Structures are given as structure tokens and as C-alpha cells.
XYZ file of C-alpha atoms in Angstrom:
669
model
C 16.674 -26.719 54.417
C 17.952 -26.903 50.829
C 17.705 -30.673 50.894
C 14.189 -30.522 52.306
C 13.224 -28.127 49.505
C 14.661 -30.592 47.038
C 12.458 -33.349 48.468
C 9.313 -31.237 48.374
C 10.087 -30.203 44.802
C 10.418 -33.837 43.762
C 7.082 -34.653 45.363
C 5.371 -32.569 42.696
C 7.494 -33.563 39.724
C 5.333 -34.132 36.681
C 5.989 -36.437 33.777
C 8.770 -35.294 31.465
C 8.466 -34.596 27.768
C 6.959 -31.664 25.951
C 4.337 -31.128 23.299
C 5.533 -29.670 20.063
C 2.772 -27.213 19.237
C 4.404 -25.761 16.122
C 1.817 -25.601 13.362
C 4.369 -27.133 11.015
C 4.394 -30.470 12.851
C 1.694 -33.041 13.356
C 2.222 -33.591 17.097
C 4.047 -35.383 19.891
C 6.828 -35.457 22.408
C 10.313 -34.806 21.121
C 12.656 -37.096 23.070
C 16.136 -35.933 23.965
C 17.819 -39.220 24.727
C 21.482 -39.912 24.059
C 22.519 -43.047 22.217
C 24.199 -45.649 24.379
C 26.220 -48.826 24.154
C 25.096 -51.998 25.942
C 27.703 -54.376 27.371
C 27.212 -57.754 29.047
C 28.781 -57.767 32.507
C 29.480 -55.092 35.106
C 31.806 -52.067 35.063
C 34.981 -52.034 37.122
C 34.570 -49.715 40.091
C 37.115 -48.529 42.623
C 36.568 -47.159 46.090
C 36.323 -43.391 46.097
C 36.605 -40.672 48.691
C 33.170 -39.383 47.688
C 29.598 -39.863 48.782
C 25.984 -39.097 47.986
C 25.071 -36.258 50.287
C 21.322 -36.464 49.647
C 18.972 -38.398 47.413
C 15.271 -38.502 46.687
C 13.840 -41.443 44.749
C 10.469 -40.869 43.122
C 8.430 -43.540 41.315
C 5.086 -42.736 39.677
C 2.512 -45.132 38.233
C 0.906 -43.552 35.185
C -2.713 -44.279 34.332
C -1.438 -45.908 31.135
C 0.552 -48.365 33.333
C 3.900 -46.775 32.565
C 6.333 -46.429 35.452
C 8.582 -43.401 35.835
C 11.540 -43.785 38.218
C 13.474 -40.617 39.094
C 16.542 -40.083 41.288
C 17.565 -36.556 42.228
C 20.864 -36.481 44.131
C 23.906 -34.467 45.106
C 27.394 -36.010 45.044
C 30.074 -34.583 47.329
C 33.770 -35.249 46.681
C 36.174 -35.373 49.663
C 39.930 -34.975 49.424
C 42.097 -33.165 46.908
C 43.305 -36.375 45.325
C 39.850 -37.568 44.237
C 38.498 -36.896 40.762
C 35.340 -38.347 39.315
C 34.461 -38.974 35.657
C 31.695 -41.554 35.926
C 28.644 -41.888 38.122
C 27.249 -45.431 38.418
C 23.671 -46.393 39.252
C 22.361 -49.975 39.464
C 18.863 -51.395 38.982
C 17.510 -54.944 39.229
C 17.775 -56.523 35.779
C 14.245 -57.827 36.330
C 13.091 -54.196 36.446
C 15.450 -52.888 33.765
C 14.216 -55.377 31.158
C 11.153 -53.145 30.713
C 13.038 -49.825 30.603
C 12.525 -48.183 27.218
C 14.295 -44.899 27.872
C 17.008 -43.689 30.249
C 17.972 -40.030 30.569
C 20.650 -38.417 32.742
C 21.408 -34.766 33.534
C 24.335 -33.486 35.598
C 25.745 -30.066 36.508
C 28.552 -28.752 38.697
C 28.012 -26.570 41.809
C 24.287 -25.820 41.404
C 21.103 -27.475 40.203
C 19.850 -24.222 38.687
C 19.356 -24.857 34.967
C 20.039 -28.567 35.443
C 17.486 -29.609 32.830
C 19.034 -27.653 29.956
C 19.721 -29.833 26.921
C 23.469 -29.176 27.186
C 23.470 -31.032 30.523
C 22.191 -34.323 29.087
C 24.921 -36.922 29.615
C 25.956 -39.984 27.603
C 26.138 -43.346 29.320
C 27.134 -46.971 28.877
C 24.842 -49.765 30.024
C 26.229 -52.927 31.643
C 23.741 -55.824 31.754
C 24.216 -58.602 34.304
C 22.067 -61.543 35.314
C 20.767 -59.846 38.473
C 22.017 -56.273 38.199
C 22.107 -53.723 35.368
C 24.420 -50.768 35.886
C 24.419 -47.446 34.038
C 27.801 -45.699 33.910
C 27.199 -41.996 33.241
C 29.872 -39.541 32.084
C 29.341 -36.501 34.338
C 32.298 -34.416 33.121
C 31.780 -30.861 31.882
C 33.875 -29.926 28.831
C 36.081 -32.918 29.718
C 36.710 -31.487 33.210
C 36.458 -34.094 35.957
C 34.458 -33.491 39.124
C 36.744 -32.685 42.080
C 36.739 -31.479 45.668
C 36.793 -27.777 44.723
C 33.155 -28.076 43.719
C 30.261 -27.524 46.089
C 28.869 -30.726 44.618
C 27.716 -32.514 41.483
C 23.951 -32.475 40.947
C 22.571 -35.484 39.067
C 19.097 -36.336 37.836
C 18.378 -39.853 36.539
C 15.111 -40.849 34.865
C 13.970 -44.306 33.748
C 10.734 -44.996 31.897
C 9.248 -48.482 31.586
C 6.487 -50.161 29.614
C 4.754 -53.486 30.222
C 6.240 -53.838 33.696
C 2.871 -54.099 35.477
C 0.794 -57.284 35.477
C -2.924 -57.195 36.248
C -5.561 -59.601 37.512
C -9.202 -59.293 38.474
C -10.115 -59.602 42.155
C -13.796 -60.313 42.599
C -16.089 -58.162 40.501
C -14.881 -54.711 41.434
C -11.084 -54.649 41.709
C -8.276 -54.707 39.178
C -5.040 -55.522 40.998
C -1.637 -54.564 39.617
C 1.821 -55.783 40.611
C 5.309 -54.616 39.693
C 8.873 -54.862 40.936
C 10.029 -51.630 42.564
C 13.678 -50.742 43.246
C 13.275 -49.458 46.799
C 16.876 -48.799 47.797
C 18.925 -46.455 45.558
C 22.115 -48.349 44.688
C 25.258 -46.488 43.595
C 28.312 -48.758 43.340
C 31.389 -47.293 45.145
C 29.405 -44.311 46.499
C 28.113 -44.380 50.073
C 25.072 -42.346 51.091
C 25.612 -39.997 53.997
C 23.480 -39.817 57.119
C 21.323 -37.121 55.591
C 17.770 -36.678 54.373
C 16.803 -39.630 52.203
C 13.302 -39.834 50.762
C 11.553 -42.527 48.758
C 8.168 -41.893 47.188
C 5.796 -44.112 45.222
C 2.723 -42.539 43.703
C -0.276 -43.827 41.772
C -2.452 -41.278 39.999
C -5.735 -42.554 41.450
C -5.040 -46.153 42.487
C -4.747 -47.411 46.043
C -1.753 -49.302 47.399
C -2.755 -52.550 49.055
C -2.171 -52.543 52.805
C -1.822 -56.316 53.018
C 1.490 -56.402 51.169
C 3.719 -53.609 52.422
C 3.647 -51.286 55.400
C 7.278 -50.619 56.246
C 10.913 -51.301 55.387
C 13.094 -53.104 57.902
C 16.860 -52.785 57.429
C 19.437 -53.849 60.041
C 16.714 -54.000 62.678
C 15.532 -50.432 62.023
C 11.958 -49.902 60.874
C 11.039 -47.123 58.452
C 7.252 -46.606 58.423
C 5.267 -45.439 55.434
C 3.601 -42.060 55.412
C 0.472 -43.270 53.667
C -2.326 -41.557 51.789
C -4.818 -42.784 49.221
C -2.390 -42.837 46.307
C 0.971 -42.279 47.961
C 3.626 -44.232 49.860
C 6.514 -42.290 51.387
C 9.549 -43.053 53.468
C 11.410 -40.068 54.930
C 14.580 -39.474 56.926
C 16.024 -42.900 56.268
C 19.553 -43.407 57.583
C 22.746 -44.391 55.857
C 22.495 -47.957 57.164
C 19.780 -48.663 54.648
C 22.165 -47.868 51.815
C 25.371 -49.701 52.657
C 26.997 -50.794 49.387
C 26.131 -54.415 48.615
C 27.381 -56.912 46.066
C 24.476 -57.274 43.692
C 20.901 -56.612 44.671
C 18.964 -58.639 47.211
C 15.241 -59.102 46.763
C 13.121 -57.836 49.683
C 16.093 -55.698 50.702
C 16.948 -53.541 47.718
C 13.754 -54.133 45.761
C 10.366 -55.660 46.359
C 6.954 -56.328 44.859
C 4.498 -53.438 45.035
C 0.760 -54.161 44.865
C -1.976 -51.625 44.163
C -5.708 -51.821 43.482
C -7.657 -49.992 40.789
C -11.122 -49.560 42.239
C -13.451 -46.611 42.481
C -13.879 -44.868 45.806
C -17.250 -43.664 47.001
C -16.410 -39.972 46.723
C -17.887 -37.955 43.816
C -15.565 -35.019 44.594
C -12.462 -37.035 43.654
C -11.438 -37.081 39.996
C -10.923 -40.782 39.335
C -8.786 -42.217 36.562
C -7.533 -45.652 37.472
C -4.618 -47.348 35.769
C -5.651 -49.101 32.579
C -3.097 -51.073 30.594
C -3.482 -51.388 26.846
C -1.446 -51.621 23.667
C -2.055 -51.623 19.927
C -1.401 -54.946 18.218
C -1.508 -53.310 14.787
C -1.642 -49.738 13.552
C -1.472 -48.347 10.028
C -1.221 -44.757 8.845
C -1.593 -43.935 5.149
C -0.834 -40.280 4.419
C -1.610 -39.196 0.849
C -0.025 -35.917 -0.241
C -2.367 -34.377 -2.790
C -0.614 -32.127 -5.358
C -3.568 -29.755 -5.064
C -2.726 -28.826 -1.470
C -4.433 -31.391 0.791
C -2.922 -34.131 2.959
C -5.432 -36.929 3.546
C -4.692 -39.347 6.402
C -6.268 -42.692 7.272
C -5.298 -44.303 10.582
C -6.463 -47.801 11.518
C -5.569 -49.350 14.869
C -6.390 -52.460 16.854
C -6.349 -51.911 20.619
C -5.900 -54.791 23.061
C -6.804 -54.413 26.732
C -3.957 -55.796 28.883
C -5.651 -55.340 32.239
C -8.094 -57.416 34.258
C -10.607 -59.600 32.368
C -14.285 -58.884 31.959
C -16.074 -59.573 35.274
C -18.723 -62.271 35.230
C -21.260 -59.845 36.704
C -20.131 -56.293 35.864
C -21.082 -53.566 38.326
C -20.790 -49.805 38.336
C -17.619 -50.059 40.427
C -15.500 -51.924 37.879
C -16.373 -49.605 35.000
C -13.200 -47.692 35.836
C -10.944 -50.326 34.293
C -12.958 -51.036 31.169
C -11.941 -49.134 28.034
C -14.817 -47.354 26.297
C -12.886 -45.266 23.787
C -9.657 -43.615 22.749
C -8.728 -39.942 22.425
C -6.971 -39.098 19.179
C -4.521 -36.190 19.469
C -3.828 -34.487 16.151
C -2.551 -31.277 14.647
C -4.968 -28.504 15.610
C -5.642 -27.753 11.925
C -6.807 -31.296 11.192
C -10.364 -31.782 9.979
C -11.965 -35.036 11.161
C -13.874 -36.642 8.291
C -15.162 -39.903 9.769
C -14.667 -42.631 12.367
C -15.855 -46.195 11.876
C -15.275 -49.813 12.832
C -16.007 -53.080 11.042
C -19.753 -52.620 11.512
C -20.111 -49.012 10.501
C -19.979 -45.410 11.638
C -18.938 -44.466 15.184
C -19.821 -41.411 17.283
C -23.340 -41.352 15.826
C -25.190 -38.280 17.059
C -21.973 -36.446 17.908
C -21.514 -34.371 14.775
C -21.187 -30.679 13.987
C -21.703 -29.306 10.453
C -21.796 -32.866 9.155
C -18.428 -33.871 10.661
C -17.504 -35.677 13.918
C -17.211 -33.304 16.875
C -13.724 -32.485 18.222
C -12.049 -29.681 20.162
C -8.675 -27.914 20.354
C -6.705 -27.590 23.591
C -3.173 -26.183 23.840
C -2.554 -26.495 20.115
C -3.731 -30.130 19.907
C -6.988 -31.299 18.324
C -8.690 -33.852 20.577
C -11.119 -36.345 19.057
C -12.795 -38.905 21.318
C -13.501 -42.156 19.485
C -16.371 -43.873 21.326
C -16.179 -47.648 20.991
C -19.304 -49.534 20.002
C -18.810 -51.782 23.039
C -16.415 -51.506 26.019
C -13.495 -53.929 26.246
C -11.773 -55.664 29.162
C -8.587 -57.701 29.542
C -7.718 -59.816 26.495
C -10.359 -58.206 24.278
C -9.524 -56.283 21.098
C -11.204 -53.478 19.193
C -10.364 -52.181 15.705
C -11.322 -48.709 14.483
C -10.394 -46.267 11.720
C -10.271 -42.471 11.636
C -10.046 -40.355 8.474
C -8.867 -36.750 8.621
C -7.209 -34.160 6.409
C -5.417 -30.832 6.583
C -4.050 -28.150 4.311
C -0.577 -29.206 3.200
C 0.799 -25.711 3.883
C 0.478 -26.510 7.609
C 3.159 -29.201 7.470
C 4.996 -28.683 4.156
C 7.276 -25.772 3.286
C 8.770 -25.210 -0.193
C 12.033 -23.410 -0.932
C 13.927 -23.375 -4.250
C 11.799 -26.235 -5.555
C 12.527 -28.491 -2.573
C 9.700 -29.504 -0.230
C 10.240 -30.201 3.472
C 7.476 -32.016 5.314
C 7.414 -31.936 9.130
C 5.629 -35.018 10.396
C 5.415 -37.866 12.905
C 4.873 -41.562 12.320
C 1.409 -41.563 13.858
C -1.010 -39.495 15.896
C -0.074 -39.212 19.562
C -0.192 -42.445 21.579
C 1.259 -43.329 24.982
C 1.744 -47.076 24.852
C 3.334 -49.693 22.548
C 2.323 -50.552 18.992
C 3.457 -54.102 18.319
C 3.366 -53.671 14.543
C 3.286 -50.117 13.138
C 3.148 -49.469 9.400
C 3.322 -45.910 8.081
C 2.984 -45.100 4.375
C 3.583 -41.687 2.802
C 2.097 -41.599 -0.702
C 3.592 -38.794 -2.794
C 2.179 -37.531 -6.109
C 3.629 -38.700 -9.410
C 6.832 -36.847 -10.251
C 8.241 -36.923 -6.689
C 11.889 -37.688 -5.925
C 12.733 -38.500 -2.307
C 15.840 -36.663 -1.100
C 16.187 -37.633 2.586
C 14.460 -38.330 5.884
C 15.698 -37.629 9.394
C 13.852 -40.457 11.152
C 15.799 -42.567 13.706
C 13.992 -44.704 16.345
C 14.505 -43.667 19.960
C 13.405 -46.480 22.286
C 15.586 -49.461 23.135
C 13.045 -52.127 22.118
C 11.954 -50.961 18.659
C 13.099 -52.389 15.329
C 12.632 -50.269 12.222
C 12.820 -50.839 8.476
C 12.398 -48.212 5.746
C 11.886 -48.648 2.024
C 10.579 -46.836 -1.031
C 8.031 -48.442 -3.333
C 6.861 -47.404 -6.803
C 3.113 -47.922 -7.256
C 0.360 -46.835 -9.620
C -3.247 -46.165 -8.702
C -5.955 -47.761 -10.813
C -7.029 -44.511 -12.514
C -3.589 -42.952 -12.784
C -1.482 -42.927 -15.942
C 1.798 -42.366 -14.014
C 3.618 -44.215 -11.256
C 3.955 -42.560 -7.854
C 6.457 -42.952 -5.002
C 5.674 -44.320 -1.533
C 7.854 -44.202 1.574
C 7.204 -47.146 3.909
C 8.358 -47.072 7.550
C 7.636 -50.270 9.501
C 8.419 -50.600 13.221
C 8.082 -53.584 15.524
C 7.439 -52.570 19.159
C 7.018 -48.862 18.455
C 6.739 -46.957 21.733
C 5.526 -43.400 22.156
C 9.196 -42.370 22.228
C 9.556 -43.445 18.597
C 6.744 -41.118 17.540
C 8.616 -37.817 17.458
C 8.772 -34.986 14.942
C 11.050 -35.539 11.927
C 11.328 -34.250 8.363
C 11.018 -35.736 4.895
C 12.738 -33.778 2.119
C 11.653 -34.308 -1.492
C 11.437 -32.598 -4.853
C 8.397 -32.533 -7.134
C 8.288 -31.783 -10.874
C 4.538 -31.110 -11.183
C 3.487 -34.214 -13.126
C 1.197 -35.263 -10.318
C -1.212 -32.490 -11.246
C -1.915 -34.392 -14.475
C -1.676 -37.992 -13.263
C -5.420 -38.580 -13.771
C -5.905 -36.189 -16.707
C -4.412 -38.530 -19.327
C -6.554 -41.407 -18.074
C -9.621 -39.186 -18.339
C -8.791 -38.124 -21.921
C -8.114 -41.707 -23.017
C -11.419 -42.786 -21.440
C -13.305 -40.129 -23.459
C -11.672 -41.273 -26.710
C -12.440 -44.895 -25.862
C -16.089 -44.114 -25.112
C -16.495 -42.227 -28.415
C -14.956 -45.140 -30.313
C -17.375 -47.625 -28.718
C -20.393 -45.460 -29.597
C -19.275 -45.176 -33.237
C -18.701 -48.933 -33.427
C -22.127 -49.756 -32.029
C -23.805 -47.475 -34.579
C -22.112 -49.374 -37.403
C -23.320 -52.769 -36.184
C -26.682 -53.853 -37.606
C -28.628 -55.553 -34.870
C -30.798 -58.540 -35.848
C -34.429 -57.966 -35.063
C -35.932 -60.441 -32.650
C -39.303 -61.078 -31.115
C -39.701 -59.370 -27.807
C -40.187 -61.781 -24.980
C -42.269 -60.618 -22.077
C -40.622 -61.422 -18.760
C -42.505 -61.258 -15.557
C -40.898 -58.629 -13.427
C -39.682 -60.101 -10.202
C -41.917 -59.272 -7.305
C -39.749 -57.696 -4.634
C -40.972 -57.673 -1.007
C -40.167 -53.981 -0.653
C -42.347 -53.518 2.435
C -40.739 -56.432 4.326
C -37.190 -55.352 3.480
C -37.931 -51.721 4.378
C -39.408 -52.762 7.727
C -36.332 -54.890 8.338
C -33.980 -51.952 7.739
C -36.087 -49.675 9.945
C -36.160 -52.206 12.798
C -32.472 -52.946 12.511
C -31.595 -49.220 12.480
C -33.676 -48.715 15.624
C -31.875 -51.601 17.361
C -28.485 -50.171 16.408
C -29.508 -46.648 17.433
C -30.775 -47.843 20.837
C -27.544 -49.772 21.467
C -25.463 -46.717 20.538
C -27.568 -44.537 22.841
C -26.951 -46.855 25.794
C -23.191 -46.743 25.137
C -23.282 -42.939 24.915
C -25.141 -42.758 28.240
C -22.496 -44.971 29.854
C -19.751 -42.664 28.586
C -21.580 -39.574 29.885
C -22.178 -41.209 33.255
C -18.532 -42.159 33.615
C -17.535 -38.596 32.728
C -20.009 -37.395 35.413
C -22.080 -35.513 32.825
C -25.137 -37.423 34.059
C -26.284 -38.122 37.610
C -26.861 -41.723 38.601
C -30.606 -41.059 38.804
C -30.821 -39.541 35.303
C -28.581 -42.267 33.909
C -30.715 -45.084 35.363
C -33.953 -43.441 34.191
C -32.766 -42.875 30.600
C -31.139 -46.301 30.267
C -34.335 -47.977 31.478
C -36.403 -46.219 28.781
C -33.914 -47.051 26.029
C -33.727 -50.718 27.097
C -37.527 -50.983 26.849
C -37.375 -49.515 23.330
C -34.505 -51.882 22.463
C -36.453 -54.922 23.647
C -39.527 -53.950 21.606
C -37.484 -53.317 18.463
C -35.736 -56.673 18.805
C -39.127 -58.401 18.889
C -40.215 -56.538 15.745
C -36.908 -57.381 14.072
C -37.415 -61.097 14.715
C -40.902 -60.906 13.173
C -39.574 -59.090 10.098
C -36.862 -61.713 9.626
C -39.555 -64.395 9.771
C -41.562 -62.535 7.090
C -38.504 -62.385 4.814
C -37.902 -66.110 5.282
C -41.432 -66.860 4.013
C -40.608 -65.123 0.687
C -38.313 -67.994 -0.313
C -35.426 -67.726 -2.811
C -32.632 -65.314 -2.057
C -34.685 -63.517 0.595
C -34.997 -66.765 2.521
C -31.241 -67.335 2.092
C -30.314 -63.841 3.308
C -32.760 -63.963 6.213
C -31.504 -67.390 7.310
C -27.906 -66.168 7.017
C -28.675 -63.216 9.302
C -30.570 -65.425 11.781
C -27.709 -67.922 11.858
C -25.150 -65.137 12.374
C -27.226 -63.706 15.246
C -27.338 -67.148 16.856
C -23.582 -67.537 16.445
C -23.109 -64.112 18.068
C -25.239 -65.145 21.037
C -23.354 -68.436 21.399
C -20.007 -66.651 21.191
C -21.002 -64.080 23.803
C -22.062 -66.952 26.076
C -18.686 -68.630 25.491
C -16.930 -65.388 26.439
C -18.937 -65.190 29.676
C -18.171 -68.824 30.503
C -14.480 -68.267 29.773
C -14.391 -65.204 32.035
C -16.055 -67.254 34.768
C -13.553 -70.113 34.373
C -10.594 -67.730 34.479
C -11.947 -65.950 37.571
C -12.184 -69.341 39.290
C -8.627 -70.167 38.079
C -9.934 -73.222 36.191
C -7.915 -72.260 33.108
C -4.462 -70.720 32.655
C -3.858 -67.118 31.658
C -2.349 -68.157 28.288
C -5.358 -70.344 27.449
C -7.707 -67.589 28.597
C -6.204 -64.985 26.243
C -6.079 -67.532 23.411
C -9.782 -68.351 23.794
C -10.760 -64.696 24.085
C -8.930 -63.870 20.861
C -10.694 -66.741 19.042
C -14.093 -65.653 20.352
C -13.509 -62.003 19.475
C -12.452 -63.036 15.962
C -15.714 -65.015 15.698
C -17.713 -61.982 16.855
C -16.120 -59.802 14.167
C -16.720 -62.518 11.550
C -20.437 -62.863 12.300
C -20.943 -59.094 12.478
C -19.290 -58.842 9.060
C -21.664 -61.500 7.658
C -24.674 -59.555 8.946
C -23.323 -56.328 7.470
C -22.730 -57.894 4.030
C -26.203 -59.442 4.004
C -27.764 -56.077 4.792
C -25.799 -54.509 1.926
C -27.059 -57.208 -0.449
C -30.667 -56.523 0.530
C -30.096 -52.812 -0.038
C -28.742 -53.488 -3.538
C -31.831 -55.567 -4.359
C -34.123 -52.689 -3.431
C -32.095 -50.175 -5.447
C -32.034 -52.487 -8.465
C -35.786 -53.101 -8.759
C -37.369 -49.948 -7.345
């Protein structure tokens, strides 16, 4: 009964980690991993008079495409002569290559209080060509496990990133594949003929029936207890776990296939697996001596899932990415969100600032992308926010301690993360407690002395750069520094010098005798104000209509709109969009007739629009070729990146041309 309870408990195990909701930190999980050594080869193991009395293996597919593998087991030692210091667990190296964090807990006699921090155990990792083995020290106060104990309770947890590969199947399905260690493998420990459970769970995805229905070991078949998002094997016998030399594919581990596709059931909360990463992310945190911390975060997201379907339908909207939820300190004030074209979240403001909400001590801010993205496509956006420095900085005896994280909360990988802390002039850095936590990250830290354009004094910057920064590397740490107060005056001297310089120029000009000259009448340039104004109005209407359609898509996906209301509203907006586009084309033609710089700017905008249309057509053709397998995956992603770069380039040209027209109006009005 106790073992059955253990299995049921594991069935409802949620993802580990905890939010740090202290007002003196920015956010995030605080990992509790133990540093480990990695050795090439395998550990020496000897046969023991001990066994695994029960084990439950649980693997969960997160909607962010992370995999969590958990083993919960009880070791029983037989015979007075047997003592046990190390527990060994093996995984396929093919699977372990994507493991970013491994955590082990163990406790004697009972599993009550197993997950206390004092029960976290150190380990050594042995990497082989086919098998990777973790050797975990399970002693308590240097006391070895022995037969006087009721048992040794062990919990092992492995977290992976980038271990799932995706492809598009038809227009409506995103299919994922990964290698799953099916059989728990413990060198030199047999598993008794007791309750053994294996469980694979996807949050809302469906396992594909065509690939796996049962396990066959030594002629015995173990059927799957199947539901929509769950595969289970129960009451497996010891024969499935006989110790083997190495791991054998299709015996100890196999390929698992699941499909991300919406089901026709509005009562089910659907959140299919979507794989993404950030290619680049930058945080610049400026500590204002007057009590404000201003933060600018810029990130480029890349969709790693299935490519854009040739003919998108409502069904495949579940694996497009339409936005990103920023998770910040609850006391943060969101100032703005924008991309390379302009402001985001238009129409979603309160009191002049972007709308956000606080849940469980975390401020949530949904950044709505201008356009959705699919596999291989990128999107860059920036968010500005600020907070009172007293929320994260404490001062004692003239020494300041700032509690911070590298970035706002994220749950994937940032390929290239750059974090800059800009301190006021007069700051001396004392120390920082930051140490990376994941096994794949590489970090470099440096201090740089800079001077802002309007500042008379130099200021100090702390730069922390990480390659392959996972969410585990984004934990709370402290920066300790001292400040002598000069920063309060770093712009004052520049201001005073500017006043003296201005007075000197005025005096000098009064002393210069200007030669009188005949006034020459210049014809004031005739500016086509009406045409330019109509152009801006038409363009604003086109942009507004496009934003409205995107907002309606977001609301429909979140089930805030019925399908009927969504279709009705989108139809009206598309009619308005079509009419405004026709007016915009006419206005561009009118500007072209004006000649000179107006003709140049109008032609530049027309050419950029044409390039955008051609590029979008190229993207569609590339998606079609990839779906038909006419081009390789590497070439597909390469072409998509080039086309997306071209899209951003042409949009930037249009934006600059609009700015130039605006300056002309302001200059001659």
C-alpha cells in the first residue's frame, strides 16, 4: 500500500523550483544544485547484496519543450556485511547530452522530509560513449547505509533543454520526437519483483499511437494505460530490469513521438508544446543616485518548432508564438514596449502606461508581437521599466547591497546574454556572488569605466556575459558596492560649464560688427502639407487595422471571443484595411507627382513595400518547399533567416522615410 501511495503521489508531481517573492529581489527560481566533477569513462562497480525494492519513473514534457525525468525509489540492503556509500544511476549518453541540471536527494529510513536542503547529495558524473553514469554519495554524516535501516529513499531529477525536435505534419500538426530512457538502470542493483511504474506525460499534447503501444521484454508484454496526454506502464516485473552491460536501444530507451494539435473540445484548456529560445538578450540596468533603477531589456526570440504552414488554419494556431509574458518584480512600472517598427500593445494602456497585472508577487506583462512567428522565424522586441531602488537595494554603514538577477524570468536558453549594471559616478564595486548553475553555460565578468556624453565624471559598469544561459543561471544574487555621493553632481558641472559657455558666446557676438548686406528675397519652398498629412493618416489607419486584427487573434486564442464574434469583427476590420491600403497607394502617387525629395521618399517607400511583398512571397515558397521536403532543414532555416533580415531592413527603410517626411512638415509649418 505504501508503494502504491508512492506511485500515486508521483503521478501528480509538479515541476520543481520555487519563486522568490521577496520584495528585495527581482525574481526567479533559486536553484539548489551541487557542483559536480565530470570524468570520461565509467565507475567501477561491485556486486552488492542490495536491491531496489520499488521505483517509479516519471517523465514530463513541459510546454516550453523541456523534459523533466524523475526517479523515486527505495533501496533495501540485505546482509550484515553489506554497506553502501554510492548509488549509481545510468542514462543514455544521447539523452544526457541535453541535461542541464541534475539533482539528488536521499534519506535513511523514511521519505518524510526528503526534500529538505540538507538532503541534497553531491555526485560525480562518468561520461561514456553510450552510457553516462551518475555516482551519488548517499551517506548521512559520513555514515554508510547498512542493513539495520528500513531502507534508503532516493529521489533523482534530471532536466533537459533542446532535446525535442519538431517538424510540421500537414497544415495542422506539429510533431515532436525525443529519446526517452524507458527502463531505469542502476548498475549493480537489481530491482525486486515489486510495483514498478513508468509514466510519460505531456501537458496538452497527444502521444502518437502509430509509434508505441507497449513494451516487450523477454517475451512479456506490458501494455500502456493511455489517456489524451499520458502513457503509463504499471506492475512491471523484475525481468524488465535485469542488469545489462551498457544500454540497448529499443530495450532500455526508445524514441517517443507526440503531436501538438488542438482538439475539438472548448472545455479543455489547451497549451501545446512550443519550442523557442532567445538568440540574443541584453539587459541594461541604470542605478540612478536619486533613487530609481531604470531597466531596458531587448531580446530576439527564435521559434524552434514546426515551420509556418503554407495554408494556415485555426487548428495550427496553437504552435505559433504570438507574444511573450514578461515576469518582473511586482513593484516594477512598465514604461513602454516596442519593436523595430514602433510601439507594441497599442490600445492596451492604463494611465498612459502599458497594462500589466500582479499575481503571487510577480508582475506579469504580456508583450503582443506585431506578427506571429513559426519555426525558424525571429522577432526582436524591447521593454523599458523602472522601480524604486529601495525595493532591491539596502544600505548599511555606507555599503550598498543590491539583490538582483541577470534578467527577467525566462524558461528557455539565451544563446548570448549580456547584462550591464551602470552605477553612478563615485561607485566602488566590492563583490558579487554570481556563479553560473547550468552545465552548458560559459560566463565572463568584467568592470568597465565609461562616461556619458553629458556627464563630467566617469562611472563604473559591471558587465556579465553568458553564452548558453539557461533559466537555471538566472537566480537571485547580490552585488555589494560603496558610493561616495559624487553621482548626485555628475551632470551639475556640465550644466554650469554650459551656462558659462553660452554667456561667453553671447558676449562675443555682441562685440562683432556685422557687415550690412542687401536682403535677398527667397521664395519659400512650397510644401505639400495636405498630401503628406493624408499619407500619415492613411498609414496610421493601415497600422491600426493590422494591430486590431492581431489583437483579435490573441483574444480568440485566449477564448475571450467566440468564433462567431471573432469572424464578424475580423471581417469588418479587413474591409477597412483594404480600403485604407487603396487610399494609401493613391496618396503615395500624389507625393510622387511633387518631384524632388518628395518623389524620392515616395519612391523609396513604394520600393520597400514591393520588396516586403516579394520577401513574404519568398517565405511562403520556402515553407512550401520545406513541407514537400524539396530543401534540407539547414537550408530552410538559413533562407528564413535571410528573408526575415530583409523584412526588418525594408520595414526600417519605411520607418526612416516616414520620420524624414515628419521632419519636413515640422520644419516648414
